[in-house]
mmCIF file of C-alpha atoms in Angstrom:
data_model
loop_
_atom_site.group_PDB
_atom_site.id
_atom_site.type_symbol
_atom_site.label_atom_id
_atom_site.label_comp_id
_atom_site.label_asym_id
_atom_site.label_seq_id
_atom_site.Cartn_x
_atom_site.Cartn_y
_atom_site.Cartn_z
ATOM 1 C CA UNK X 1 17.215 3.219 9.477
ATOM 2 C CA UNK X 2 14.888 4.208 11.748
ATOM 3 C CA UNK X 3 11.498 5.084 12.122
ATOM 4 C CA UNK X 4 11.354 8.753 12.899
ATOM 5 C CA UNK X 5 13.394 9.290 9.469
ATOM 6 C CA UNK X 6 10.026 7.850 8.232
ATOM 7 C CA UNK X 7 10.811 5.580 5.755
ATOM 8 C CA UNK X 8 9.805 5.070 1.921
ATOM 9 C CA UNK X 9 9.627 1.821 -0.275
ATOM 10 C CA UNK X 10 8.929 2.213 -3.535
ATOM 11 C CA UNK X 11 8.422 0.000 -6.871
ATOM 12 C CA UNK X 12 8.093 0.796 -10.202
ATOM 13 C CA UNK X 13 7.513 -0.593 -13.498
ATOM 14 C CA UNK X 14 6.000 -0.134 -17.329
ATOM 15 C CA UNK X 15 2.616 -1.935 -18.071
ATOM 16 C CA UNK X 16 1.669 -2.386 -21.728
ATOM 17 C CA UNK X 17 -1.300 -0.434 -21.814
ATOM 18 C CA UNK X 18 -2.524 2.736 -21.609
ATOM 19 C CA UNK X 19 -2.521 5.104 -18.523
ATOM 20 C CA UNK X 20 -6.341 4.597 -18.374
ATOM 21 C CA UNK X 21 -6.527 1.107 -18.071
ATOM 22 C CA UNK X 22 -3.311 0.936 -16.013
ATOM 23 C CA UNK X 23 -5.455 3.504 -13.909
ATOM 24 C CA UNK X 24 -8.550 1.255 -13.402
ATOM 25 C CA UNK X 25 -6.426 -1.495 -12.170
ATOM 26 C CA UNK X 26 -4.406 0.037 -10.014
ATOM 27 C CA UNK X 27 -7.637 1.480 -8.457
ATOM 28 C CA UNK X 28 -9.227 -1.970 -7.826
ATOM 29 C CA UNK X 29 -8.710 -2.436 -4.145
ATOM 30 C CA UNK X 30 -8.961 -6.049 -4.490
ATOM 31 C CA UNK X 31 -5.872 -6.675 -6.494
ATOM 32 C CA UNK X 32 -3.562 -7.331 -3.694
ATOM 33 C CA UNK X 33 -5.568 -9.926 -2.470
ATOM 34 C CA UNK X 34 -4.912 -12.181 -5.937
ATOM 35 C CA UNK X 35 -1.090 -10.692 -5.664
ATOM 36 C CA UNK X 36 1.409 -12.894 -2.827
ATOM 37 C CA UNK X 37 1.268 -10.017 0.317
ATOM 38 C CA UNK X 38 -0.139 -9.552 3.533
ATOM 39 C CA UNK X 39 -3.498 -8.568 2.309
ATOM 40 C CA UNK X 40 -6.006 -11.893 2.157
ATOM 41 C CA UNK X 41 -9.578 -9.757 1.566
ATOM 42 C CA UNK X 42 -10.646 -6.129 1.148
ATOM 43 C CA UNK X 43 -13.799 -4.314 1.130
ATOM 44 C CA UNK X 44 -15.029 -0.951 1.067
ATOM 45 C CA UNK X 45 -17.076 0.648 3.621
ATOM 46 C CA UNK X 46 -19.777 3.167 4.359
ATOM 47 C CA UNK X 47 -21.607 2.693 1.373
ATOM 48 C CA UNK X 48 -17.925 3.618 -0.550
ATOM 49 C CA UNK X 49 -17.508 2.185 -4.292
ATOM 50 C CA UNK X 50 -14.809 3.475 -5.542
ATOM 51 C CA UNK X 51 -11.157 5.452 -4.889
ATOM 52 C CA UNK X 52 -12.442 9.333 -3.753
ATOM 53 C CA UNK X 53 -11.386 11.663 -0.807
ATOM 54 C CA UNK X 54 -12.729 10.201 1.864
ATOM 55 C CA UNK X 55 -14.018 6.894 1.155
ATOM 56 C CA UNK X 56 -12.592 4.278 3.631
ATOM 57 C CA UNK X 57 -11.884 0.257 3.189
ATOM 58 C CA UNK X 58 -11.455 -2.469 5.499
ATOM 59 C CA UNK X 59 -8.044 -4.809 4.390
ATOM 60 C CA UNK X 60 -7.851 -8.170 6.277
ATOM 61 C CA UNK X 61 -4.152 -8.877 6.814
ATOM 62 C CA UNK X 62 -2.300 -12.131 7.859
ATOM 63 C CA UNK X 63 1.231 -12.797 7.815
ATOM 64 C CA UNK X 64 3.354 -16.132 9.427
ATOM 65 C CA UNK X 65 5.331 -13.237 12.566
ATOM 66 C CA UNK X 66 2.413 -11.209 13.008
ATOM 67 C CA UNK X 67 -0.535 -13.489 12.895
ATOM 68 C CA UNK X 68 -3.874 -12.010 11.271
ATOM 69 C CA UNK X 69 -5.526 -8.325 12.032
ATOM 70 C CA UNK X 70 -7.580 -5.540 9.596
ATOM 71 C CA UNK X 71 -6.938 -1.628 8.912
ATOM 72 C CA UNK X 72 -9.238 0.403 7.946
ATOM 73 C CA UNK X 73 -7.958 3.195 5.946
ATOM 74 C CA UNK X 74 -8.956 6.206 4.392
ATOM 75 C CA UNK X 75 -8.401 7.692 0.590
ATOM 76 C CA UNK X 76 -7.070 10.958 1.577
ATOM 77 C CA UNK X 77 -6.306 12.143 -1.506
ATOM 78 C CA UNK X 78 -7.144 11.526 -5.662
ATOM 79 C CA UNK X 79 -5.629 13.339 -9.008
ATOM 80 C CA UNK X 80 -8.604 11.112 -11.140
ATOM 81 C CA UNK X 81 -6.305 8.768 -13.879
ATOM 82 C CA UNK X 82 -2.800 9.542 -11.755
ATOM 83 C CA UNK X 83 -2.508 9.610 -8.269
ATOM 84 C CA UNK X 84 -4.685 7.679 -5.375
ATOM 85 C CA UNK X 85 -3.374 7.355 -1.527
ATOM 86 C CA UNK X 86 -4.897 6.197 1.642
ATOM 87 C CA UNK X 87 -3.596 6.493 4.954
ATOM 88 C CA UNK X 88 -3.712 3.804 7.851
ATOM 89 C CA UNK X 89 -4.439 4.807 11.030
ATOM 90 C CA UNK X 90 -5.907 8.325 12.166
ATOM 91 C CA UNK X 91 -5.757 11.039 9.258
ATOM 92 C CA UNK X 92 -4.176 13.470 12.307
ATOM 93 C CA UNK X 93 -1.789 10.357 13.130
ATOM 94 C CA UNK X 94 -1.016 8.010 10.297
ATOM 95 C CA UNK X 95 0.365 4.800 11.027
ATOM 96 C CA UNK X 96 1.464 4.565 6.836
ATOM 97 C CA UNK X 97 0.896 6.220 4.317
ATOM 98 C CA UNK X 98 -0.211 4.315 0.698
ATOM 99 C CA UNK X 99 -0.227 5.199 -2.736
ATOM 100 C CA UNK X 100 -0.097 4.428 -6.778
ATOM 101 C CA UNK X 101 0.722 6.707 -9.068
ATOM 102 C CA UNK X 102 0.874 6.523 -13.245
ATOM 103 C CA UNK X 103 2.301 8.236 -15.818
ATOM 104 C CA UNK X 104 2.171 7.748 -19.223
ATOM 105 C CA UNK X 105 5.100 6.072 -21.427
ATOM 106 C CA UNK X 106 6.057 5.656 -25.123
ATOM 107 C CA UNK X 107 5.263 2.160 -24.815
ATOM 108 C CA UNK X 108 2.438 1.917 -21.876
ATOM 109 C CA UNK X 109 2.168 3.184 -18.621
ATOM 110 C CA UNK X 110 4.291 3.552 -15.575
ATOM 111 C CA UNK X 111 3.002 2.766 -12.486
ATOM 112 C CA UNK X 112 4.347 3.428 -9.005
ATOM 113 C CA UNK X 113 3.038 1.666 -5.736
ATOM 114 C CA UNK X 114 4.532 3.431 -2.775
ATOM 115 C CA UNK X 115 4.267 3.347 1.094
ATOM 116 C CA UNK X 116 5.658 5.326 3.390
ATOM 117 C CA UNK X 117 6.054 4.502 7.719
ATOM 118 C CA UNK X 118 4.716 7.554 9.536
ATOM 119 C CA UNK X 119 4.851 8.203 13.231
ATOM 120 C CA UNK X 120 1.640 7.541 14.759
ATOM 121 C CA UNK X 121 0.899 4.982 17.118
ATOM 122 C CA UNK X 122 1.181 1.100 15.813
ATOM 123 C CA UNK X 123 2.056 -2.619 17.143
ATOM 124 C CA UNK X 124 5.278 -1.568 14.975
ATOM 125 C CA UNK X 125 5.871 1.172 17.009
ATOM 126 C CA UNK X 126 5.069 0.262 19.784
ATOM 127 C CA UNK X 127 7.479 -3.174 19.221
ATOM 128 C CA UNK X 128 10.372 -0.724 18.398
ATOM 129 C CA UNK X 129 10.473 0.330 21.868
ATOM 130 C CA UNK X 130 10.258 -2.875 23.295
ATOM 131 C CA UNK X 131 13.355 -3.228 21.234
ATOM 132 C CA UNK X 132 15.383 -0.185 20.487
ATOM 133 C CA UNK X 133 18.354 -2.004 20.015
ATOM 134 C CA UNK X 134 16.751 -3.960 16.744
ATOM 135 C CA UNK X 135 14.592 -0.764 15.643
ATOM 136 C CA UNK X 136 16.752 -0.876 12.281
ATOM 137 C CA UNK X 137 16.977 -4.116 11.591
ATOM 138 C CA UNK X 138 12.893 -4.318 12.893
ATOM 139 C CA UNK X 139 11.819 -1.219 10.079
ATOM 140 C CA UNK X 140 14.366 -2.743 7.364
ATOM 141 C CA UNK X 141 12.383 -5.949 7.808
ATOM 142 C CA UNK X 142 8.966 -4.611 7.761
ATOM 143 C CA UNK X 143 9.943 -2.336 4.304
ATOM 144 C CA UNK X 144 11.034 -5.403 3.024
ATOM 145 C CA UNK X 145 7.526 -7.211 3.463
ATOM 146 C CA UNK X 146 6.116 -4.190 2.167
ATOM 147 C CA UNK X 147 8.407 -4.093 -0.589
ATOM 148 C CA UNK X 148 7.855 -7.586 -1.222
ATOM 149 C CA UNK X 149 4.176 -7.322 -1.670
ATOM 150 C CA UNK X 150 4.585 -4.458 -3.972
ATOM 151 C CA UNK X 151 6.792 -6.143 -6.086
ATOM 152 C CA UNK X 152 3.878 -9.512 -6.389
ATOM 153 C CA UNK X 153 1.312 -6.653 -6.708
ATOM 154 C CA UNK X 154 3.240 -4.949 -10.078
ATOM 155 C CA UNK X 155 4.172 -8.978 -11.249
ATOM 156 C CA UNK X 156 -0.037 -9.127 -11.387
ATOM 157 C CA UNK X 157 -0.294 -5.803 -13.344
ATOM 158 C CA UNK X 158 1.774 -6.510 -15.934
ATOM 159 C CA UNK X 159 -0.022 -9.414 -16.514
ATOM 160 C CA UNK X 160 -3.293 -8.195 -16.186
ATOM 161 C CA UNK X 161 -2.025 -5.307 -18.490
ATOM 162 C CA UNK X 162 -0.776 -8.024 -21.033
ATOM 163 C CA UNK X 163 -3.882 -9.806 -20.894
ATOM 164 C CA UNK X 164 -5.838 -7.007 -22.091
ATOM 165 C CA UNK X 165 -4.033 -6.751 -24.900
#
């Protein structure tokens, strides 16, 4: 694996309610930070208030290897009640690429939370050349912690999505 293939992780799973409320909580940036990730605090900037092209948020990040630091991404782009995804790092350049995505189901909604390694210039990227030897063992890891966050993020949907009901 390595990073120029730029990489996908991907989770998915059925929430028991509809695509609109699965929608408004899959747009509330601060659900991460009540999920088990990286992300301990969000908050949107620029006068931003909501998910729309453009609007740009501030995450605060800490994890045990990489100690604590903030990105400040962008919403780059928004299909209202489906698709939301934000980009870390330069628009031009993207460090990552973010996104959810839901559908509707027989019995709920299905929501996807996806995120994608791009190319542009990162303490990732810059590590994998300090270690070329390890680069696939060193993106394998870091899709796991992504993964892994995912994973705690959908475990807080669904029960959001239960509690609702």
């Amino acid at each position: 694996m390595r990073l120029r293939d730029t990489p996908t992780v991907e989770v998915t799973g059925t929430l028991p309610c509809t695509p609109e409320r699965a929608w408004a909580l899959v747009t509330d940036i601060e659900l991460p930070t009540r999920a088990d990730g990286e992300l301990q605090r969000v908050e949107w900037l620029d006068g931003a208030s909501g998910v729309s092209v453009g609007a740009r948020f501030r995450g605060h990040n800490q994890s045990d290897q990489m100690g604590q630091w903030h990105t400040e991404p962008e919403v780059v782009e928004v299909e209202d009640g489906r698709r939301w995804v934000w980009c870390v790092g330069p628009v031009e350049t993207p460090i990552a690429l973010w996104g959810f995505e839901v559908d509707p189901a027989e019995d709920g909604a299905i929501v996807r939370q996806w995120a994608k390694m791009c190319l542009g210039r990162s303490p990732l990227s810059d590590f994998i050349e300090q270690h070329p030897d390890k680069e696939s063992a060193i993106v394998a890891h870091r899709l796991g912690v992504w993964r892994g966050g995912m994973t705690a993020n959908l475990s807080l949907l669904e029960k959001l999505a239960a509690d609702q009901n």
